[in-house]
C-alpha atoms as a PDB file:
ATOM      1  CA  UNK A   1     -41.050  68.499   5.127  1.00  0.00           C
ATOM      2  CA  UNK A   2     -43.044  65.418   5.960  1.00  0.00           C
ATOM      3  CA  UNK A   3     -42.548  63.965   2.426  1.00  0.00           C
ATOM      4  CA  UNK A   4     -38.795  64.625   2.607  1.00  0.00           C
ATOM      5  CA  UNK A   5     -38.542  62.722   5.940  1.00  0.00           C
ATOM      6  CA  UNK A   6     -40.546  59.776   4.505  1.00  0.00           C
ATOM      7  CA  UNK A   7     -38.235  59.465   1.516  1.00  0.00           C
ATOM      8  CA  UNK A   8     -35.266  59.648   3.803  1.00  0.00           C
ATOM      9  CA  UNK A   9     -36.585  56.751   5.857  1.00  0.00           C
ATOM     10  CA  UNK A  10     -37.176  54.608   2.742  1.00  0.00           C
ATOM     11  CA  UNK A  11     -33.690  55.303   1.530  1.00  0.00           C
ATOM     12  CA  UNK A  12     -32.263  54.258   4.884  1.00  0.00           C
ATOM     13  CA  UNK A  13     -34.203  50.971   4.778  1.00  0.00           C
ATOM     14  CA  UNK A  14     -33.035  50.286   1.220  1.00  0.00           C
ATOM     15  CA  UNK A  15     -29.426  50.961   2.193  1.00  0.00           C
ATOM     16  CA  UNK A  16     -29.677  48.635   5.197  1.00  0.00           C
ATOM     17  CA  UNK A  17     -31.141  45.835   3.053  1.00  0.00           C
ATOM     18  CA  UNK A  18     -28.385  46.261   0.466  1.00  0.00           C
ATOM     19  CA  UNK A  19     -25.708  46.193   3.150  1.00  0.00           C
ATOM     20  CA  UNK A  20     -27.167  43.033   4.665  1.00  0.00           C
ATOM     21  CA  UNK A  21     -27.253  41.373   1.247  1.00  0.00           C
ATOM     22  CA  UNK A  22     -23.616  42.242   0.579  1.00  0.00           C
ATOM     23  CA  UNK A  23     -22.582  41.060   4.025  1.00  0.00           C
ATOM     24  CA  UNK A  24     -24.490  37.817   3.573  1.00  0.00           C
ATOM     25  CA  UNK A  25     -22.882  37.245   0.193  1.00  0.00           C
ATOM     26  CA  UNK A  26     -19.454  37.864   1.668  1.00  0.00           C
ATOM     27  CA  UNK A  27     -20.138  35.413   4.485  1.00  0.00           C
ATOM     28  CA  UNK A  28     -21.271  32.802   1.945  1.00  0.00           C
ATOM     29  CA  UNK A  29     -18.078  33.265  -0.079  1.00  0.00           C
ATOM     30  CA  UNK A  30     -15.957  33.009   3.061  1.00  0.00           C
ATOM     31  CA  UNK A  31     -17.801  29.863   4.171  1.00  0.00           C
ATOM     32  CA  UNK A  32     -17.430  28.296   0.721  1.00  0.00           C
ATOM     33  CA  UNK A  33     -13.719  29.082   0.657  1.00  0.00           C
ATOM     34  CA  UNK A  34     -13.304  27.690   4.163  1.00  0.00           C
ATOM     35  CA  UNK A  35     -15.113  24.460   3.248  1.00  0.00           C
ATOM     36  CA  UNK A  36     -13.027  24.070   0.106  1.00  0.00           C
ATOM     37  CA  UNK A  37      -9.816  24.489   2.070  1.00  0.00           C
ATOM     38  CA  UNK A  38     -10.932  21.742   4.479  1.00  0.00           C
ATOM     39  CA  UNK A  39     -11.569  19.174   1.721  1.00  0.00           C
ATOM     40  CA  UNK A  40      -9.371  16.092   2.310  1.00  0.00           C
ATOM     41  CA  UNK A  41      -6.338  15.737   0.084  1.00  0.00           C
ATOM     42  CA  UNK A  42      -5.936  12.379  -1.608  1.00  0.00           C
ATOM     43  CA  UNK A  43      -2.290  11.279  -1.529  1.00  0.00           C
ATOM     44  CA  UNK A  44      -0.494   9.167  -4.097  1.00  0.00           C
ATOM     45  CA  UNK A  45       2.314   6.651  -3.659  1.00  0.00           C
ATOM     46  CA  UNK A  46       4.795   9.398  -4.500  1.00  0.00           C
ATOM     47  CA  UNK A  47       3.536  11.530  -1.597  1.00  0.00           C
ATOM     48  CA  UNK A  48       3.541   9.024   1.243  1.00  0.00           C
ATOM     49  CA  UNK A  49       5.428   5.898   2.297  1.00  0.00           C
ATOM     50  CA  UNK A  50       2.142   4.504   3.640  1.00  0.00           C
ATOM     51  CA  UNK A  51       0.475   4.991   0.262  1.00  0.00           C
ATOM     52  CA  UNK A  52       3.503   3.559  -1.520  1.00  0.00           C
ATOM     53  CA  UNK A  53       3.454   0.439   0.637  1.00  0.00           C
ATOM     54  CA  UNK A  54      -0.249  -0.138   0.042  1.00  0.00           C
ATOM     55  CA  UNK A  55       0.119   0.512  -3.690  1.00  0.00           C
ATOM     56  CA  UNK A  56       3.003  -1.958  -3.819  1.00  0.00           C
ATOM     57  CA  UNK A  57       0.972  -4.579  -1.951  1.00  0.00           C
ATOM     58  CA  UNK A  58      -1.904  -4.109  -4.380  1.00  0.00           C
ATOM     59  CA  UNK A  59       0.470  -4.294  -7.360  1.00  0.00           C
ATOM     60  CA  UNK A  60       2.095  -7.497  -6.124  1.00  0.00           C
ATOM     61  CA  UNK A  61      -1.278  -9.166  -5.701  1.00  0.00           C
ATOM     62  CA  UNK A  62      -2.410  -7.988  -9.130  1.00  0.00           C
ATOM     63  CA  UNK A  63       0.837  -9.309 -10.634  1.00  0.00           C
ATOM     64  CA  UNK A  64       0.118 -12.681  -9.070  1.00  0.00           C
ATOM     65  CA  UNK A  65      -3.414 -12.689 -10.518  1.00  0.00           C
ATOM     66  CA  UNK A  66      -2.065 -11.810 -13.963  1.00  0.00           C
ATOM     67  CA  UNK A  67       0.406 -14.689 -13.739  1.00  0.00           C
ATOM     68  CA  UNK A  68      -2.320 -17.139 -12.746  1.00  0.00           C
ATOM     69  CA  UNK A  69      -4.503 -16.016 -15.643  1.00  0.00           C
ATOM     70  CA  UNK A  70      -1.591 -16.358 -18.084  1.00  0.00           C
ATOM     71  CA  UNK A  71      -0.645 -19.849 -16.853  1.00  0.00           C
ATOM     72  CA  UNK A  72      -3.703 -21.353 -15.153  1.00  0.00           C
ATOM     73  CA  UNK A  73      -3.849 -24.677 -13.379  1.00  0.00           C
ATOM     74  CA  UNK A  74      -6.527 -26.526 -11.431  1.00  0.00           C
ATOM     75  CA  UNK A  75      -6.168 -24.218  -8.396  1.00  0.00           C
ATOM     76  CA  UNK A  76      -5.891 -20.907 -10.240  1.00  0.00           C
ATOM     77  CA  UNK A  77      -9.550 -19.917  -9.904  1.00  0.00           C
ATOM     78  CA  UNK A  78      -9.449 -20.309  -6.111  1.00  0.00           C
ATOM     79  CA  UNK A  79      -6.129 -18.451  -5.853  1.00  0.00           C
ATOM     80  CA  UNK A  80      -7.423 -15.598  -8.004  1.00  0.00           C
ATOM     81  CA  UNK A  81     -10.620 -15.271  -5.946  1.00  0.00           C
ATOM     82  CA  UNK A  82      -8.541 -15.127  -2.762  1.00  0.00           C
ATOM     83  CA  UNK A  83      -6.240 -12.438  -4.138  1.00  0.00           C
ATOM     84  CA  UNK A  84      -9.150 -10.380  -5.435  1.00  0.00           C
ATOM     85  CA  UNK A  85     -10.565 -10.361  -1.898  1.00  0.00           C
ATOM     86  CA  UNK A  86      -7.161  -9.246  -0.608  1.00  0.00           C
ATOM     87  CA  UNK A  87      -7.042  -6.419  -3.160  1.00  0.00           C
ATOM     88  CA  UNK A  88     -10.508  -5.270  -2.067  1.00  0.00           C
ATOM     89  CA  UNK A  89      -9.268  -5.077   1.525  1.00  0.00           C
ATOM     90  CA  UNK A  90      -6.153  -3.143   0.482  1.00  0.00           C
ATOM     91  CA  UNK A  91      -8.381  -0.612  -1.296  1.00  0.00           C
ATOM     92  CA  UNK A  92     -10.291  -0.121   1.953  1.00  0.00           C
ATOM     93  CA  UNK A  93      -6.991   0.489   3.755  1.00  0.00           C
ATOM     94  CA  UNK A  94      -5.920   2.952   1.042  1.00  0.00           C
ATOM     95  CA  UNK A  95      -9.101   4.972   1.439  1.00  0.00           C
ATOM     96  CA  UNK A  96      -8.847   4.948   5.236  1.00  0.00           C
ATOM     97  CA  UNK A  97      -5.235   6.181   4.999  1.00  0.00           C
ATOM     98  CA  UNK A  98      -6.127   9.050   2.663  1.00  0.00           C
ATOM     99  CA  UNK A  99      -4.477   7.346  -0.316  1.00  0.00           C
ATOM    100  CA  UNK A 100      -5.796   7.004  -3.843  1.00  0.00           C
ATOM    101  CA  UNK A 101      -7.956   3.873  -3.691  1.00  0.00           C
ATOM    102  CA  UNK A 102      -6.959   1.352  -6.329  1.00  0.00           C
ATOM    103  CA  UNK A 103      -3.520   2.830  -7.005  1.00  0.00           C
ATOM    104  CA  UNK A 104      -1.099   0.080  -7.945  1.00  0.00           C
ATOM    105  CA  UNK A 105       2.693  -0.082  -8.016  1.00  0.00           C
ATOM    106  CA  UNK A 106       4.944  -3.006  -8.804  1.00  0.00           C
ATOM    107  CA  UNK A 107       7.516  -4.133  -6.249  1.00  0.00           C
ATOM    108  CA  UNK A 108      10.398  -1.641  -6.369  1.00  0.00           C
ATOM    109  CA  UNK A 109      13.966  -2.804  -6.010  1.00  0.00           C
ATOM    110  CA  UNK A 110      16.068  -0.867  -3.541  1.00  0.00           C
ATOM    111  CA  UNK A 111      19.824  -1.219  -3.137  1.00  0.00           C
ATOM    112  CA  UNK A 112      20.452  -4.108  -0.764  1.00  0.00           C
ATOM    113  CA  UNK A 113      22.643  -3.192   2.247  1.00  0.00           C
ATOM    114  CA  UNK A 114      25.604  -5.330   3.158  1.00  0.00           C
ATOM    115  CA  UNK A 115      24.841  -7.994   5.736  1.00  0.00           C
ATOM    116  CA  UNK A 116      26.396 -11.139   7.161  1.00  0.00           C
ATOM    117  CA  UNK A 117      25.561 -14.700   6.265  1.00  0.00           C
ATOM    118  CA  UNK A 118      26.761 -15.215   2.737  1.00  0.00           C
ATOM    119  CA  UNK A 119      25.495 -12.622   0.311  1.00  0.00           C
ATOM    120  CA  UNK A 120      26.480 -14.849  -2.609  1.00  0.00           C
ATOM    121  CA  UNK A 121      22.997 -16.312  -2.895  1.00  0.00           C
ATOM    122  CA  UNK A 122      21.442 -13.607  -5.056  1.00  0.00           C
ATOM    123  CA  UNK A 123      17.916 -14.671  -5.799  1.00  0.00           C
ATOM    124  CA  UNK A 124      17.531 -12.389  -8.788  1.00  0.00           C
ATOM    125  CA  UNK A 125      15.236  -9.761  -7.307  1.00  0.00           C
ATOM    126  CA  UNK A 126      14.373  -8.376 -10.700  1.00  0.00           C
ATOM    127  CA  UNK A 127      12.766 -11.659 -11.692  1.00  0.00           C
ATOM    128  CA  UNK A 128       9.066 -10.943 -11.743  1.00  0.00           C
ATOM    129  CA  UNK A 129       8.244 -14.567 -12.520  1.00  0.00           C
ATOM    130  CA  UNK A 130       5.866 -14.836 -15.439  1.00  0.00           C
ATOM    131  CA  UNK A 131       4.984 -18.408 -14.403  1.00  0.00           C
ATOM    132  CA  UNK A 132       3.770 -18.182 -10.827  1.00  0.00           C
ATOM    133  CA  UNK A 133       2.213 -21.587 -10.262  1.00  0.00           C
ATOM    134  CA  UNK A 134       3.138 -23.654  -7.247  1.00  0.00           C
ATOM    135  CA  UNK A 135       5.021 -26.127  -9.393  1.00  0.00           C
ATOM    136  CA  UNK A 136       7.602 -23.625 -10.573  1.00  0.00           C
ATOM    137  CA  UNK A 137       8.159 -21.816  -7.289  1.00  0.00           C
ATOM    138  CA  UNK A 138      11.594 -23.323  -6.791  1.00  0.00           C
ATOM    139  CA  UNK A 139      13.001 -23.844 -10.258  1.00  0.00           C
ATOM    140  CA  UNK A 140      16.634 -23.200 -11.166  1.00  0.00           C
ATOM    141  CA  UNK A 141      15.863 -20.052 -13.124  1.00  0.00           C
ATOM    142  CA  UNK A 142      14.656 -18.310  -9.983  1.00  0.00           C
ATOM    143  CA  UNK A 143      17.790 -19.310  -8.052  1.00  0.00           C
ATOM    144  CA  UNK A 144      16.225 -18.600  -4.627  1.00  0.00           C
ATOM    145  CA  UNK A 145      14.687 -22.038  -4.192  1.00  0.00           C
ATOM    146  CA  UNK A 146      18.070 -23.709  -4.569  1.00  0.00           C
ATOM    147  CA  UNK A 147      19.821 -21.568  -1.948  1.00  0.00           C
ATOM    148  CA  UNK A 148      21.423 -23.353   0.984  1.00  0.00           C
ATOM    149  CA  UNK A 149      20.063 -22.929   4.512  1.00  0.00           C
ATOM    150  CA  UNK A 150      21.545 -19.856   6.168  1.00  0.00           C
ATOM    151  CA  UNK A 151      22.131 -18.110   2.863  1.00  0.00           C
ATOM    152  CA  UNK A 152      20.933 -14.580   2.141  1.00  0.00           C
ATOM    153  CA  UNK A 153      18.403 -14.506  -0.677  1.00  0.00           C
ATOM    154  CA  UNK A 154      16.204 -12.069  -2.600  1.00  0.00           C
ATOM    155  CA  UNK A 155      18.930  -9.423  -2.633  1.00  0.00           C
ATOM    156  CA  UNK A 156      17.519  -6.002  -3.540  1.00  0.00           C
ATOM    157  CA  UNK A 157      13.912  -6.891  -2.770  1.00  0.00           C
ATOM    158  CA  UNK A 158      11.719  -4.645  -0.716  1.00  0.00           C
ATOM    159  CA  UNK A 159       9.214  -6.406   1.530  1.00  0.00           C
ATOM    160  CA  UNK A 160       5.544  -5.606   1.867  1.00  0.00           C
ATOM    161  CA  UNK A 161       2.384  -7.321   3.034  1.00  0.00           C
ATOM    162  CA  UNK A 162       0.152  -9.664   1.091  1.00  0.00           C
ATOM    163  CA  UNK A 163      -2.967  -8.486   2.927  1.00  0.00           C
ATOM    164  CA  UNK A 164      -3.839 -12.039   3.987  1.00  0.00           C
ATOM    165  CA  UNK A 165      -4.920 -12.954   7.487  1.00  0.00           C
ATOM    166  CA  UNK A 166      -4.069 -15.935   9.665  1.00  0.00           C
ATOM    167  CA  UNK A 167      -0.994 -16.921  11.660  1.00  0.00           C
ATOM    168  CA  UNK A 168       2.371 -15.381  10.630  1.00  0.00           C
ATOM    169  CA  UNK A 169       3.354 -16.764   7.220  1.00  0.00           C
ATOM    170  CA  UNK A 170       4.812 -15.791   3.856  1.00  0.00           C
ATOM    171  CA  UNK A 171       4.102 -16.328   0.182  1.00  0.00           C
ATOM    172  CA  UNK A 172       6.696 -16.465  -2.585  1.00  0.00           C
ATOM    173  CA  UNK A 173       7.244 -17.085  -6.278  1.00  0.00           C
ATOM    174  CA  UNK A 174      10.736 -18.471  -5.632  1.00  0.00           C
ATOM    175  CA  UNK A 175      10.418 -20.796  -2.656  1.00  0.00           C
ATOM    176  CA  UNK A 176       8.143 -23.833  -2.344  1.00  0.00           C
ATOM    177  CA  UNK A 177       5.678 -24.275   0.490  1.00  0.00           C
ATOM    178  CA  UNK A 178       7.412 -25.382   3.673  1.00  0.00           C
ATOM    179  CA  UNK A 179      10.508 -23.213   3.184  1.00  0.00           C
ATOM    180  CA  UNK A 180      11.400 -21.160   6.248  1.00  0.00           C
ATOM    181  CA  UNK A 181      12.616 -17.600   5.765  1.00  0.00           C
ATOM    182  CA  UNK A 182      13.971 -15.071   8.222  1.00  0.00           C
ATOM    183  CA  UNK A 183      13.093 -11.474   7.378  1.00  0.00           C
ATOM    184  CA  UNK A 184      14.939  -8.629   9.129  1.00  0.00           C
ATOM    185  CA  UNK A 185      13.933  -4.985   8.910  1.00  0.00           C
ATOM    186  CA  UNK A 186      17.216  -3.073   9.157  1.00  0.00           C
ATOM    187  CA  UNK A 187      15.422   0.182   9.950  1.00  0.00           C
ATOM    188  CA  UNK A 188      14.299  -1.110  13.358  1.00  0.00           C
ATOM    189  CA  UNK A 189      16.308  -4.369  13.685  1.00  0.00           C
ATOM    190  CA  UNK A 190      13.156  -6.444  14.103  1.00  0.00           C
ATOM    191  CA  UNK A 191      13.085  -9.957  12.653  1.00  0.00           C
ATOM    192  CA  UNK A 192      10.548 -12.673  12.060  1.00  0.00           C
ATOM    193  CA  UNK A 193      10.956 -16.259  10.885  1.00  0.00           C
ATOM    194  CA  UNK A 194       8.056 -17.519   8.822  1.00  0.00           C
ATOM    195  CA  UNK A 195       7.100 -20.489   6.690  1.00  0.00           C
ATOM    196  CA  UNK A 196       6.134 -20.137   3.055  1.00  0.00           C
ATOM    197  CA  UNK A 197       2.569 -21.388   2.705  1.00  0.00           C
ATOM    198  CA  UNK A 198       1.529 -20.190  -0.762  1.00  0.00           C
ATOM    199  CA  UNK A 199       2.699 -18.639  -4.009  1.00  0.00           C
ATOM    200  CA  UNK A 200       2.673 -14.933  -4.823  1.00  0.00           C
ATOM    201  CA  UNK A 201       3.905 -12.479  -7.405  1.00  0.00           C
ATOM    202  CA  UNK A 202       7.010 -11.483  -5.457  1.00  0.00           C
ATOM    203  CA  UNK A 203      10.081 -13.088  -3.913  1.00  0.00           C
ATOM    204  CA  UNK A 204       8.628 -12.708  -0.422  1.00  0.00           C
ATOM    205  CA  UNK A 205       5.336 -11.268   0.779  1.00  0.00           C
ATOM    206  CA  UNK A 206       4.469 -11.349   4.474  1.00  0.00           C
ATOM    207  CA  UNK A 207       0.886 -11.778   5.605  1.00  0.00           C
ATOM    208  CA  UNK A 208      -0.597  -9.234   7.996  1.00  0.00           C
ATOM    209  CA  UNK A 209       0.461 -10.996  11.214  1.00  0.00           C
ATOM    210  CA  UNK A 210       4.060 -11.513  10.065  1.00  0.00           C
ATOM    211  CA  UNK A 211       4.367  -7.972   8.739  1.00  0.00           C
ATOM    212  CA  UNK A 212       3.192  -6.553  12.072  1.00  0.00           C
ATOM    213  CA  UNK A 213       6.152  -8.267  13.759  1.00  0.00           C
ATOM    214  CA  UNK A 214       8.737  -6.318  11.757  1.00  0.00           C
ATOM    215  CA  UNK A 215       7.024  -3.166  10.518  1.00  0.00           C
ATOM    216  CA  UNK A 216       7.627   0.410  11.563  1.00  0.00           C
ATOM    217  CA  UNK A 217       4.525   2.161  12.820  1.00  0.00           C
ATOM    218  CA  UNK A 218       2.406   3.565  10.005  1.00  0.00           C
ATOM    219  CA  UNK A 219       4.458   1.986   7.212  1.00  0.00           C
ATOM    220  CA  UNK A 220       3.439  -0.723   4.765  1.00  0.00           C
ATOM    221  CA  UNK A 221       6.792  -1.119   3.013  1.00  0.00           C
ATOM    222  CA  UNK A 222      10.206  -2.293   4.224  1.00  0.00           C
ATOM    223  CA  UNK A 223      12.861  -0.752   1.999  1.00  0.00           C
ATOM    224  CA  UNK A 224      15.915  -2.119   3.806  1.00  0.00           C
ATOM    225  CA  UNK A 225      15.379  -5.805   4.407  1.00  0.00           C
ATOM    226  CA  UNK A 226      17.624  -8.833   4.735  1.00  0.00           C
ATOM    227  CA  UNK A 227      15.993 -12.143   3.836  1.00  0.00           C
ATOM    228  CA  UNK A 228      17.640 -15.441   4.731  1.00  0.00           C
ATOM    229  CA  UNK A 229      16.641 -18.988   3.977  1.00  0.00           C
ATOM    230  CA  UNK A 230      16.843 -20.836   7.286  1.00  0.00           C
ATOM    231  CA  UNK A 231      15.071 -24.091   6.523  1.00  0.00           C
END
């Protein structure tokens, strides 16, 4: 009788240990599954307007760098270094926004809404501008630089940020430095008038301060924009 009770006790202990092991394993699996489900999801430009805007900004800057490398001049090295620093900052913003860091997209062309003030001045939004040096920013082939004051330009262009700091300003591959442009975001009816201070790989890129004046919260791309040459 005593031996039978001893064996019974051992069996009970073994069963308890086995049950604890199974329970522990189940808890580990549940914890692992829970941790996996909480892993952050990296979004692409196709998933988010924020990511699309940042990818477009990165693509525009990269396009400018490519143009400078293809047609260099005495200032190209400095311009390229500046744009590379801008791209590095955009990558930081992409990561902070949950976007794929380093994702690039070229400036998309949305249908331009009707607007007052002479829509005849089509700047040829599809013109990517292979030569993007300061000297060619306003040549006849780009059309935009020859537009009259008060004329709508860059029809079909979306507007994004260059990533550059400083006072409100713009960069362009169609307008020479000193040109004044009025940019209106039709989604919130906000406008800003800025001076072109440098060249870029797009018809109009706004620096950070200028973009903040017309942006919608959380967005880095203006799909419906009206751009006018005012001076």
